[in-house]
XYZ file of C-alpha atoms in Angstrom:
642
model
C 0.000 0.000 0.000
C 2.971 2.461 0.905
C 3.216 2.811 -2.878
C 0.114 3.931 -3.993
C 1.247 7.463 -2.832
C 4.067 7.184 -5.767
C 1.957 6.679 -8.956
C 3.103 9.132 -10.546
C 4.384 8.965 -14.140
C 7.914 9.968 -13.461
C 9.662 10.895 -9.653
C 12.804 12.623 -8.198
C 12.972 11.451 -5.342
C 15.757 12.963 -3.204
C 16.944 11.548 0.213
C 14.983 12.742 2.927
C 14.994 12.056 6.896
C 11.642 11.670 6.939
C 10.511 8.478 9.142
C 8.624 5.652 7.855
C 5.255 6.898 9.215
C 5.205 9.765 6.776
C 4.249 6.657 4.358
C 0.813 5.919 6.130
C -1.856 6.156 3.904
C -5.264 7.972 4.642
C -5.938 10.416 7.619
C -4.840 9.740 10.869
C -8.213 11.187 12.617
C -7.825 12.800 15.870
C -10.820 13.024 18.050
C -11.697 14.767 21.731
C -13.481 13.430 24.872
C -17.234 15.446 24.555
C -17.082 18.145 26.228
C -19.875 21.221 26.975
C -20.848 23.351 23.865
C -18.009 21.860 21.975
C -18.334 18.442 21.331
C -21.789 16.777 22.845
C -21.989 13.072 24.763
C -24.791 11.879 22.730
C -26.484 13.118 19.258
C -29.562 12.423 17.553
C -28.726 10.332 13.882
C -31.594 12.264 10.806
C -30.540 9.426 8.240
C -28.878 5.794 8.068
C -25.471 6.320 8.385
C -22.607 3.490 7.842
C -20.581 2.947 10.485
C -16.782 1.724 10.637
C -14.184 -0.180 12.699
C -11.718 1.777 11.460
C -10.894 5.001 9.875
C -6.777 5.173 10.060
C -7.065 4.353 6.058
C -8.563 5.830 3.376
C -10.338 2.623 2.678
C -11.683 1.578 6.074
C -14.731 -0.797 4.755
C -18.350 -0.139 6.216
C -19.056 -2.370 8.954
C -22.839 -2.371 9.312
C -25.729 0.574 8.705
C -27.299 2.591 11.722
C -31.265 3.861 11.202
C -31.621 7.234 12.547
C -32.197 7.127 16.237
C -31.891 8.917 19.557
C -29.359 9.350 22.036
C -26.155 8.028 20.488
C -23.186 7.626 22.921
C -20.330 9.587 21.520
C -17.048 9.015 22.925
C -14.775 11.662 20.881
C -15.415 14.014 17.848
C -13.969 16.704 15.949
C -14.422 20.086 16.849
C -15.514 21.178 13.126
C -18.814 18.929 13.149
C -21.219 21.719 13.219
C -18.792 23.291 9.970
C -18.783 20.081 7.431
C -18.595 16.129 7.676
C -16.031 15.135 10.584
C -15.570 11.540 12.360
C -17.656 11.130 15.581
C -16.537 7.974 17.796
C -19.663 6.142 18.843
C -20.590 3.285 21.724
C -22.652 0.717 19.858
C -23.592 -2.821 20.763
C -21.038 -3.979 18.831
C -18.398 -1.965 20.595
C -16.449 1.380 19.368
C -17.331 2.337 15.804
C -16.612 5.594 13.902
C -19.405 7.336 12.008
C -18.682 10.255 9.807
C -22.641 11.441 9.211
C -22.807 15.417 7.640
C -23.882 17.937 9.964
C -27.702 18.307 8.545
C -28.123 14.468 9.388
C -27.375 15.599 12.767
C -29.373 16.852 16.032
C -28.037 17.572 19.056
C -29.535 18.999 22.739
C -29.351 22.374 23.822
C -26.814 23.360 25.917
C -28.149 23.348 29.948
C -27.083 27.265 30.137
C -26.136 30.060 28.195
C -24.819 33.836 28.734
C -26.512 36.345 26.961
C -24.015 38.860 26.437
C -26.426 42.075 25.546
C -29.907 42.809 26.190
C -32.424 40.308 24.413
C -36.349 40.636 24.228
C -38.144 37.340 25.322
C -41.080 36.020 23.519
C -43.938 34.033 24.435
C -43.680 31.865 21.181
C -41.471 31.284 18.098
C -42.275 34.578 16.407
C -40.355 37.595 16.303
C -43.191 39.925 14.972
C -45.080 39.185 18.604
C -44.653 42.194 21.160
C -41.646 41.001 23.621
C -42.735 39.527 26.770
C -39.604 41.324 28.415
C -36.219 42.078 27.924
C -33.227 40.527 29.825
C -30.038 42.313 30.620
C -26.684 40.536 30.323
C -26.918 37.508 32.500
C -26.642 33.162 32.458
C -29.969 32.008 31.401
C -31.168 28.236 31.945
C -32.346 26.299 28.770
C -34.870 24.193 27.964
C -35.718 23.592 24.148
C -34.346 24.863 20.921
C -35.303 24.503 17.630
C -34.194 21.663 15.433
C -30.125 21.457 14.266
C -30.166 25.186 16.209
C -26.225 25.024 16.114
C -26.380 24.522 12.096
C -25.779 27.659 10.240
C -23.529 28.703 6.674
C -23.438 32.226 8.437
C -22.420 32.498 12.431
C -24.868 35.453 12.504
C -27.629 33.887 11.422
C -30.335 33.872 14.204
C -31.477 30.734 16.161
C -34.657 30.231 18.463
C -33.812 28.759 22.057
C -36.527 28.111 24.698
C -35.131 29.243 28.349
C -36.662 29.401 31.562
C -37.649 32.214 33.650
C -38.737 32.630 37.717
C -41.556 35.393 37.011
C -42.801 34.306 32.983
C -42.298 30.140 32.700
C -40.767 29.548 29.737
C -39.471 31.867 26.979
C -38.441 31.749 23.574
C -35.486 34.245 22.557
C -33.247 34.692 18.965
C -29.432 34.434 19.649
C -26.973 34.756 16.373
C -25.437 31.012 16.320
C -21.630 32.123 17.063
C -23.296 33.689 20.261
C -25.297 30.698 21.908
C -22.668 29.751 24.314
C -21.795 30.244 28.238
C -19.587 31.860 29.952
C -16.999 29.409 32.593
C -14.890 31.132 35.299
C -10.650 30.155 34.446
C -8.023 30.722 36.476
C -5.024 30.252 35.251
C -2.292 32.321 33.427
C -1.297 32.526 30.002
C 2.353 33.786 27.932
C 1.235 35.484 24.465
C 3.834 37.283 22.027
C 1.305 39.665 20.132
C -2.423 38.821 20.873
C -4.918 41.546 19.614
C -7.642 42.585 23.163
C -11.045 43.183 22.537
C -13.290 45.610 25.179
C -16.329 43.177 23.912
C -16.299 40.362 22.508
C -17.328 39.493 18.922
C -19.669 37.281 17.199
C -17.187 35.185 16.208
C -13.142 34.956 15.210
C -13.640 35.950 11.881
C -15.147 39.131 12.340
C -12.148 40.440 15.024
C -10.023 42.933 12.725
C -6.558 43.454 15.278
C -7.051 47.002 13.745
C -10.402 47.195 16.046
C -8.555 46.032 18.882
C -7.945 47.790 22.139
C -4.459 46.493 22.595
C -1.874 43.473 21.917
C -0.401 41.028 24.495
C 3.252 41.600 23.436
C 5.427 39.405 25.225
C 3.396 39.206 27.998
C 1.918 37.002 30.781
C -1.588 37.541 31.634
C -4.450 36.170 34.002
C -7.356 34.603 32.521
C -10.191 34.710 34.017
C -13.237 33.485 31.879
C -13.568 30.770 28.890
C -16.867 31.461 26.429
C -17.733 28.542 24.786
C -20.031 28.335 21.584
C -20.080 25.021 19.211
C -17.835 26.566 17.167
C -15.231 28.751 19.180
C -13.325 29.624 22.375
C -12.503 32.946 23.281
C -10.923 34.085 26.665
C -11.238 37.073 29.067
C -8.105 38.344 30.269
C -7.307 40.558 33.477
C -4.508 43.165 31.584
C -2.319 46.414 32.609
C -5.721 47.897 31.034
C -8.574 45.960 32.820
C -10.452 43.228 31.282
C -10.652 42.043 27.829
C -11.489 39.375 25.039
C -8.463 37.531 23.190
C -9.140 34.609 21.014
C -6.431 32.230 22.099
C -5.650 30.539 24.913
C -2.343 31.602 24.795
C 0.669 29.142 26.476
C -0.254 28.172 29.992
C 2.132 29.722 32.597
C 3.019 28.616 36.191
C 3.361 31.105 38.178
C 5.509 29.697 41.176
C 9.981 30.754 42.008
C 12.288 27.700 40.778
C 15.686 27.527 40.894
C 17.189 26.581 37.411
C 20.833 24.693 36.979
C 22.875 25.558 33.540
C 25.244 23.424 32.953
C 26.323 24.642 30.100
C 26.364 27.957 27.711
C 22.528 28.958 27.128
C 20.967 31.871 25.573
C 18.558 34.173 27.386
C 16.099 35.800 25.574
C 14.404 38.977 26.074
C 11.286 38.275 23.715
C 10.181 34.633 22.814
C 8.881 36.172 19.567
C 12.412 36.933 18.610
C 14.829 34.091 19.307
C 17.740 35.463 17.615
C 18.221 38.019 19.916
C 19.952 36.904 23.081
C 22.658 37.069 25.183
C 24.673 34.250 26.516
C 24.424 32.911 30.017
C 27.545 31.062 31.317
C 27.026 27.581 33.753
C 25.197 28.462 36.501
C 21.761 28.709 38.820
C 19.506 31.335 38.480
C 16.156 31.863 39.988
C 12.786 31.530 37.135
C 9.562 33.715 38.605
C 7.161 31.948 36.012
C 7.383 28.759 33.002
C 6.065 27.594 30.418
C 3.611 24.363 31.638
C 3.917 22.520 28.141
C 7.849 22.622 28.025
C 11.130 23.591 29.942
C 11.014 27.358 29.506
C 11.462 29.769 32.577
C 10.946 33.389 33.015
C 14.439 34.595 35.035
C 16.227 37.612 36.465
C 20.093 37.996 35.938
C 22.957 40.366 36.066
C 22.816 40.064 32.114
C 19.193 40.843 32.445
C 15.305 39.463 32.553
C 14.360 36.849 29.710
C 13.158 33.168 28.926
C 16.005 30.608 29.502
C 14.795 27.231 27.353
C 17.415 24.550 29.084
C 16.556 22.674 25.743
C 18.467 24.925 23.855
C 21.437 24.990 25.636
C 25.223 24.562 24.424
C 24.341 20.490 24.247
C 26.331 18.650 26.882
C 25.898 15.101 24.983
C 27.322 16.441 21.480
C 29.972 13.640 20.378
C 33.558 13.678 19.048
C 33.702 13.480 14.795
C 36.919 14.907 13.454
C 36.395 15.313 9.610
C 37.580 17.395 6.938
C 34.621 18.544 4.812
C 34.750 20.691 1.639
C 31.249 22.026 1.136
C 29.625 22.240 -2.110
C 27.313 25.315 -1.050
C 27.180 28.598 0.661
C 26.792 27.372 4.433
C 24.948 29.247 7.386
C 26.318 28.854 10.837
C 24.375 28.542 14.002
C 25.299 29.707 17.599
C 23.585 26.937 19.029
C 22.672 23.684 16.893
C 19.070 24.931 16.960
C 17.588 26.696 14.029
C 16.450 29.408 16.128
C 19.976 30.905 16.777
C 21.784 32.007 13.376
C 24.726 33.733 13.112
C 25.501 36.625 10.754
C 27.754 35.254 8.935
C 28.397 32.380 6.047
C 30.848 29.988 5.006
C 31.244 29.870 1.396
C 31.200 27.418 -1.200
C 34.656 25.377 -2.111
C 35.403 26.282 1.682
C 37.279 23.528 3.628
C 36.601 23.230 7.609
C 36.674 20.535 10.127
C 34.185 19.123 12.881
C 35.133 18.537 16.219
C 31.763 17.350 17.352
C 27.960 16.318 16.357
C 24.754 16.449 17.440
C 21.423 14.913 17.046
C 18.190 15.256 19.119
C 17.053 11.653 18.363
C 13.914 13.012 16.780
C 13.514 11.583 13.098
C 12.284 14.844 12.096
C 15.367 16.918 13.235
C 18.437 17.594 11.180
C 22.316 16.551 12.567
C 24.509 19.507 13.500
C 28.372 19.538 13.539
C 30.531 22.001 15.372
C 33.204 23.793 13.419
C 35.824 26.290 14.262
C 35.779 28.573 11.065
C 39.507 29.678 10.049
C 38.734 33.471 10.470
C 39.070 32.648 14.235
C 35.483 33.781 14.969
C 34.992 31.170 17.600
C 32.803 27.761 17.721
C 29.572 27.188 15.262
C 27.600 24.841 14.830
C 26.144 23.979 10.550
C 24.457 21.308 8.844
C 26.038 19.264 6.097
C 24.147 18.184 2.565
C 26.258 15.021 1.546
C 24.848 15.516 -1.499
C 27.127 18.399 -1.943
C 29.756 18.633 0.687
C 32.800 16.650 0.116
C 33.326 14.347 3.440
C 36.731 13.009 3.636
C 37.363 10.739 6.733
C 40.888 10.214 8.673
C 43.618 8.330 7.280
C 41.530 7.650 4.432
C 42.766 9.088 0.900
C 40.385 7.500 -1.599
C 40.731 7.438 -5.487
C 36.992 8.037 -6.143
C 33.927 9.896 -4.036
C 30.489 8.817 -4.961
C 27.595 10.536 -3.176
C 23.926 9.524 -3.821
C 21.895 12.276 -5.104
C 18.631 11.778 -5.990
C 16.371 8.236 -7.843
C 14.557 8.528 -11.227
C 12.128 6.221 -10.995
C 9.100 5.791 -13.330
C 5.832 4.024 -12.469
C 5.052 1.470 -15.108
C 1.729 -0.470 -14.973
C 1.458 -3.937 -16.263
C -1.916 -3.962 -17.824
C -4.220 -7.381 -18.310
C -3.105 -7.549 -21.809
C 0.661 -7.925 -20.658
C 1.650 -4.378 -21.608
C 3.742 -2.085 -19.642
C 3.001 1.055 -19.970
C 4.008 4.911 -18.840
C 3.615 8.224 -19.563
C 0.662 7.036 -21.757
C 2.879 5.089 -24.089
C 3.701 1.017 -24.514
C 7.307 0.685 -23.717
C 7.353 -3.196 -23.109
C 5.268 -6.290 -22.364
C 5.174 -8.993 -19.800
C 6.389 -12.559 -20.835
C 5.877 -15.385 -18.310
C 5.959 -12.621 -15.796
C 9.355 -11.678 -16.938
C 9.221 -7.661 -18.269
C 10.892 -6.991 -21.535
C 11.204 -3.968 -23.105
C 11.001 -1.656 -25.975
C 14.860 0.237 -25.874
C 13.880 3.070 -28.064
C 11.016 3.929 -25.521
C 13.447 2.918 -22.305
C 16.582 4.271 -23.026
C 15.351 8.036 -23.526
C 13.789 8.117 -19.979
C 16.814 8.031 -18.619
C 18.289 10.491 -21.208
C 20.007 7.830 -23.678
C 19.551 8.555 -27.265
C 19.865 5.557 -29.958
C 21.948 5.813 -33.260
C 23.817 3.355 -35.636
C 27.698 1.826 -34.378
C 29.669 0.999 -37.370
C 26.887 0.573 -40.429
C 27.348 -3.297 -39.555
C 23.729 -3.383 -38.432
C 24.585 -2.753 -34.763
C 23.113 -0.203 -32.628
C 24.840 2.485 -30.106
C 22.890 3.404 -27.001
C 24.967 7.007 -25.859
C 24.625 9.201 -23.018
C 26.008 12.416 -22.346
C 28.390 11.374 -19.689
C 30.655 9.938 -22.069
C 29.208 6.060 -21.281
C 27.718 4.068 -24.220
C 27.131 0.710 -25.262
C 27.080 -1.568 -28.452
C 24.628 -4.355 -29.349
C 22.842 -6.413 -31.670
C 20.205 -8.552 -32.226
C 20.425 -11.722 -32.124
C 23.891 -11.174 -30.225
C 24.260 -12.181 -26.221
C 26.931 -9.681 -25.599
C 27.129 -6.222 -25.577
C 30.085 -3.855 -25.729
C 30.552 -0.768 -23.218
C 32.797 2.165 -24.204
C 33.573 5.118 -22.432
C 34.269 8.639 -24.673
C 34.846 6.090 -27.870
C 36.744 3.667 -26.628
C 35.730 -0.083 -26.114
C 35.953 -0.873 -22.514
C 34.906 -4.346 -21.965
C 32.544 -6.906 -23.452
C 29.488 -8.098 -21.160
C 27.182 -11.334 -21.541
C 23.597 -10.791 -21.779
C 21.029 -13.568 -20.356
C 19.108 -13.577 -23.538
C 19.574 -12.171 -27.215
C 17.983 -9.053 -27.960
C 15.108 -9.535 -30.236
C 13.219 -6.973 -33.214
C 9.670 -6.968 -32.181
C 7.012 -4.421 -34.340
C 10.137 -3.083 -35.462
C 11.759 -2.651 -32.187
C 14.675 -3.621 -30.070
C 13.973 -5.259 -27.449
C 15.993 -6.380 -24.272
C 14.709 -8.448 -21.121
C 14.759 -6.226 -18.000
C 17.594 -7.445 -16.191
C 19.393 -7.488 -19.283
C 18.539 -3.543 -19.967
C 19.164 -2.860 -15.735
C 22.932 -4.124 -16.933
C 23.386 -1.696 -19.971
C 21.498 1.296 -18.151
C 22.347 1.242 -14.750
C 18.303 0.785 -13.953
C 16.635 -1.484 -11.431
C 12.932 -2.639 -11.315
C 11.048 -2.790 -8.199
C 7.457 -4.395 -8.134
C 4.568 -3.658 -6.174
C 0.608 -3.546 -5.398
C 0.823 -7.631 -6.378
C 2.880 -6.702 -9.318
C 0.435 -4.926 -11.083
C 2.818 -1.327 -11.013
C 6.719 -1.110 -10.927
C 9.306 1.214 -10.586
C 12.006 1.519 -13.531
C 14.062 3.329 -11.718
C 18.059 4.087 -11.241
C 19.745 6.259 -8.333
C 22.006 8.782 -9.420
C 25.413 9.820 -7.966
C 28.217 13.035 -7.977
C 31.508 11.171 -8.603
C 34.504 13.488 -7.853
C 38.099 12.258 -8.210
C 39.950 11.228 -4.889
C 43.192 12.883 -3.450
C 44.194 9.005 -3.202
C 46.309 7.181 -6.035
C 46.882 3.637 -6.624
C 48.845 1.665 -4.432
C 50.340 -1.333 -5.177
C 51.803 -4.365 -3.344
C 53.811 -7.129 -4.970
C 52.213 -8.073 -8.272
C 49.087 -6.507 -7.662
C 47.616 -2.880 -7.954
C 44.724 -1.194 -5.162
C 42.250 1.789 -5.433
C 39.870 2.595 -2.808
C 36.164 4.475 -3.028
C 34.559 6.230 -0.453
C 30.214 5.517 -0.815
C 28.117 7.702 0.223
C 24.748 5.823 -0.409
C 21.118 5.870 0.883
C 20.047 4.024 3.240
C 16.773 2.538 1.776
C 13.626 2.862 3.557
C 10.689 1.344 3.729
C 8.593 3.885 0.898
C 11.346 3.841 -1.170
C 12.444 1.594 -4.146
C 14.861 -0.665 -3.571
C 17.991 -0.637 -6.182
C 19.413 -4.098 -7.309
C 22.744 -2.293 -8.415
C 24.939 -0.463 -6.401
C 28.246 1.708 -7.099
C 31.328 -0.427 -7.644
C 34.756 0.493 -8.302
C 36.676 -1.335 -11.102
C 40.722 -1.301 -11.209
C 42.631 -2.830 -14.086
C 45.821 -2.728 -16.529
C 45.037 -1.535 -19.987
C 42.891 -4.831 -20.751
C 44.125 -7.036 -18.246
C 41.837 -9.141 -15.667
C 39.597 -7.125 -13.992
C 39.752 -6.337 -9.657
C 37.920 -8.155 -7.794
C 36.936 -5.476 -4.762
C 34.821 -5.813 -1.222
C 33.022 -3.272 0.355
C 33.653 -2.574 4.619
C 30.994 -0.497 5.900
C 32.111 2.320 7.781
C 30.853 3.336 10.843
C 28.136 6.077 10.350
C 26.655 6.982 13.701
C 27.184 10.903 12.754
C 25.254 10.762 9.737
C 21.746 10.971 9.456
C 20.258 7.127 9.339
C 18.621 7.890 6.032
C 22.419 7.157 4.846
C 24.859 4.855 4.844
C 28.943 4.624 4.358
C 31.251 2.223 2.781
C 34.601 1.983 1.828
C 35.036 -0.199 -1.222
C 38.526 -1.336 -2.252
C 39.528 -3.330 -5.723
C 42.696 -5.464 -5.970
C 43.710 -6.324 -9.523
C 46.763 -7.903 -11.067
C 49.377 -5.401 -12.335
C 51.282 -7.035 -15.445
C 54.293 -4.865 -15.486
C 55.618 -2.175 -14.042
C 54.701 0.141 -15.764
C 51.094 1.996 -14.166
C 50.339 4.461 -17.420
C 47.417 2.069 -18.236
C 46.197 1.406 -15.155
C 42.469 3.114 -14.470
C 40.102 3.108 -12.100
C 36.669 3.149 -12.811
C 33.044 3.420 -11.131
C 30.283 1.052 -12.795
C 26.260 0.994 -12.124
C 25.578 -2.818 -13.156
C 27.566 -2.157 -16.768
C 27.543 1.167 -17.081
C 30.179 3.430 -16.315
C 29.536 6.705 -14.361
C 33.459 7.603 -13.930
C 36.638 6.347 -14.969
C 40.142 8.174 -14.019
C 43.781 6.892 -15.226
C 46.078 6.336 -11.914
C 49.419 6.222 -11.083
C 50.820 3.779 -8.683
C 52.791 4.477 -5.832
């Protein structure tokens, strides 16, 4: 299923550190306990609606059919029900089920109470042109009745009938705009906001308060709250300011107010203004006293010699960073960080083709979060902290002096569908056919996806597949070899596993057999009715290493940079692998020893490869190293032995 998401005709699919969750497929629906006004315990069901065991898929299948009825248990919903279609969790007799019924095929009760906010005439029945009975002044009313699917409503102010009780006239029906049939509930509690508009009154609903209206903003600020009015469809908040009371429409990040007394340990910044991160000075190890924090995190509200700000002790110079000493050559413009934290930049940039070296990394453990790396720049500006691209940067480790650097970059993939007729096809074209279950295809529709062009070798009948790299090959039909060159010249001749063929006028190869010449892998899924042709691209760049020999036989080594394949990914049957002979002597035979990666993200993976190959004389003019995808060559460089 994690495929599905992929169908696309034709993908670049960089490396990412995204986890495997971001695969899922469908909505993960989020629900909350009912709650007054906001989400009711029980509503009334105005039409059969199907009901579900599950809905963490996009293709959760119905699990039975409930008739409209009274008085259905809910035990979480969304707070947009009364807006559109949401997901209500139900008690049934057959346990939990999830219903997702649209709001007009929904009744709920009245709330118990409600606060009329400004005076309201009362009337004796449903009918606004009848004289009012009275009028009430701002106060909490008790309710009894309201008209039918009184919360639903296109327009907040559109006015709904509700039936309340009163001491001195019985009952009383009275027309409240919907975004105003709600109740006021005493708070207590305080609340940090870093530029909230105040309202004197409150509005009708969010989407009528204009901050140019307002009375005042909450900048960088803790406040009391003292008052939570709840409709179906909002909150809003009354606040005790430096101004007297007023409305905001968040709640704003709780506070504690209570003294604490707060260990650094190491450098941390202290900021003035939460709103503004960047600006900060830096505290040096040791314990100050916090008047107030944030409840939801470890942020406190101190007093210092340097000053009064918020100390976050997770931002602090990191105590667990670990030793990496590399030498790194980065392929971009870099930005450097005080902290490894994107909150704290410094003004100032390293520049592309710039060489530095780490003395330390860091990683939060979240899959989300990026790996930093300390650095001492050379203009002797003190410790930073920057992120690396391997895609780009040039990572050398110590002691090592390879001949070749390969870093993944990105995959090509295209998604080919094998229709019931045994076609393949993408892109709206045929460019194969299915054989046994075997794929074969069409090499003048193949090749060019992956930016080969076809033309004639030698007039002898045989064709040359060329890309712009420099890499081509030779075949033809009938033939079970191919020959690879590389800027003209023959390199090598390869076996295929079956003779291409002239079908409808075109060359065809078996898959595996075009994966070899192209450097392309296939990767099936959905029950192998889609797969990827696909092949994972690399930056090559030459080595400071040179060939070493030792006795009668010559060595090369190559530094891989690779991804690490996850589970939403295609999975490549070829990998990188470095090639050393003499002129057109036996070929090496190399291993790979994978290096240990801990600093890199996990979405990679290192390896040193090395290739041993017999040197015939002494002479090293011809010997070469080269860098081969399956067959095809993506680098070759002429060495000299030492």
């Amino acid at each position: 299923m994690w495929k599905k998401a992929l169908l696309a005709a034709s993908l670049l699919l960089p490396l990412t550190c995204a986890p495997a969750e971001a695969a899922k497929v469908g909505p993960l629906i989020k629900v909350v306990e009912p709650e007054p006004m906001r989400i009711p315990s029980t509503i009334h069901l105005l039409a059969k609606t199907p009901m579900y065991k599950d809905v963490d898929t996009a293709a959760a299948p119905a699990d039975g059919l409930l008739a409209p009825q009274h008085d259905v248990i809910v035990l979480g919903g969304q707070y947009d029900w009364a807006r559109g279609r949401s997901w209500w969790k139900i008690q049934t007799w057959l346990g939990e089920r999830w219903i997702s019924p649209e709001p007009w095929n929904v009744d709920v009760p009245p709330p118990t109470k409600l606060t009329l906010l400004d005076l309201t005439p009362l009337y004796a029945a449903r009918d606004a042109s009848l004289p009012p009975s009275a009028e009430l002044t701002p106060q909490e009313v008790q309710v009894v009745d309201a008209e039918k699917q009184w919360f639903y409503s296109n327009d907040p102010n559109e006015k709904k009938w509700i039936k309340i009780r009163t001491t001195w006239l019985g009952d009383q029906w009275l027309q409240l705009p919907v975004g105003q049939i709600g109740y006021i509930k005493p708070l207590d509690t305080y609340a940090y906001y870093g530029g909230e508009p105040v309202y004197s009154r409150l509005p009708a609903n969010r989407y009528q308060m204009n901050p140019e209206d307002s009375d005042l903003r909450l900048e960088n600020e803790t406040v009391h709250l003292i008052g939570e009015y709840v409709t179906v469809y909002d909150h809003f908040y009354l606040t005790e300011t430096k101004a007297g009371r007023g409305w905001v429409a968040n709640r704003g990040a709780e506070a504690i107010r209570r003294t604490e007394n707060v260990a650094i340990q190491s450098d941390t910044p202290i900021i003035p203004d939460l709103t503004r991160p960047n600006v900060y000075t830096v505290l040096q190890p040791q314990t100050v006293q916090s008047f107030e924090r944030l409840a939801d995190e470890e942020t406190y509200h101190v007093r210092t010699p340097q000053g009064e700000g918020w100390i976050r002790t997770a931002y602090a110079e990191p105590t667990d960073a670990k030793p990496i000493s590399l030498t790194v050559k980065l392929g971009s413009e870099r930005g450097l960080n005080r902290f490894p934290f994107a909150l704290f930049p410094l003004d100032r940039t390293l520049p592309a083709g710039e060489t530095i070296r780490t003395t330390a990394y860091y990683w939060k453990g979240d899959p989300w979060e990026p790996y930093w790396y300390q650095v001492e720049p050379a203009d002797g500006s003190g410790k930073a902290w920057l992120q690396l691209d391997p895609r780009v940067d040039r990572i050398d480790l110590p002691g090592e002096a390879p001949a070749a650097y390969a870093a993944f970059q990105q995959t090509q993939a295209y998604t080919i569908a094998a229709g019931p007729d045994a076609t393949l096809r993408t892109q709206g074209k045929t460019v194969g056919y299915l054989k046994d279950g075997v794929p074969y295809f069409a090499l003048e529709e193949a090749a060019p996806l992956f930016n080969f062009e076809l033309g004639e070798a030698d007039g002898l009948g045989r064709v040359e597949v060329r890309h712009p790299s420099g890499y081509s090959f030779v075949l033809q039909p009938g033939q079970t070899q191919a020959e690879t060159r590389w800027n003209g010249h023959v390199e090598e001749t390869v076996p295929l596993l079956e003779k291409p063929t002239i079908r409808d006028g075109q060359l065809i190869l078996q898959g595996d057999d075009l994966g070899l010449l192209l450097g392309t892998s296939i990767d099936w899924f959905e029950s192998r009715q889609y797969l990827y042709l696909f092949t994972d691209q690399y930056r090559i760049d030459t080595g400071s290493g040179t060939l070493h020999t030792d006795g009668n036989r010559a060595h090369a080594t190559m530094l891989l940079l690779d991804r690490s394949v996850q589970p939403y990914e295609p999975n490549p049957a070829l990998a990188p692998k470095l090639v050393v002979r003499q002129g057109s002597g036996e070929a090496s035979t190399s291993n790979a020893r994978t290096v240990d990666s801990g600093w890199l993200p996990p979405t990679w993976k290192l390896a040193l490869h090395t290739a041993s190959a017999p040197q015939m004389n002494a002479s090293a003019d011809s010997l070469s190293a080269t860098v081969t995808l399956g067959a095809r060559i993506l680098w070759k460089r002429d060495l000299s032995a030492k």
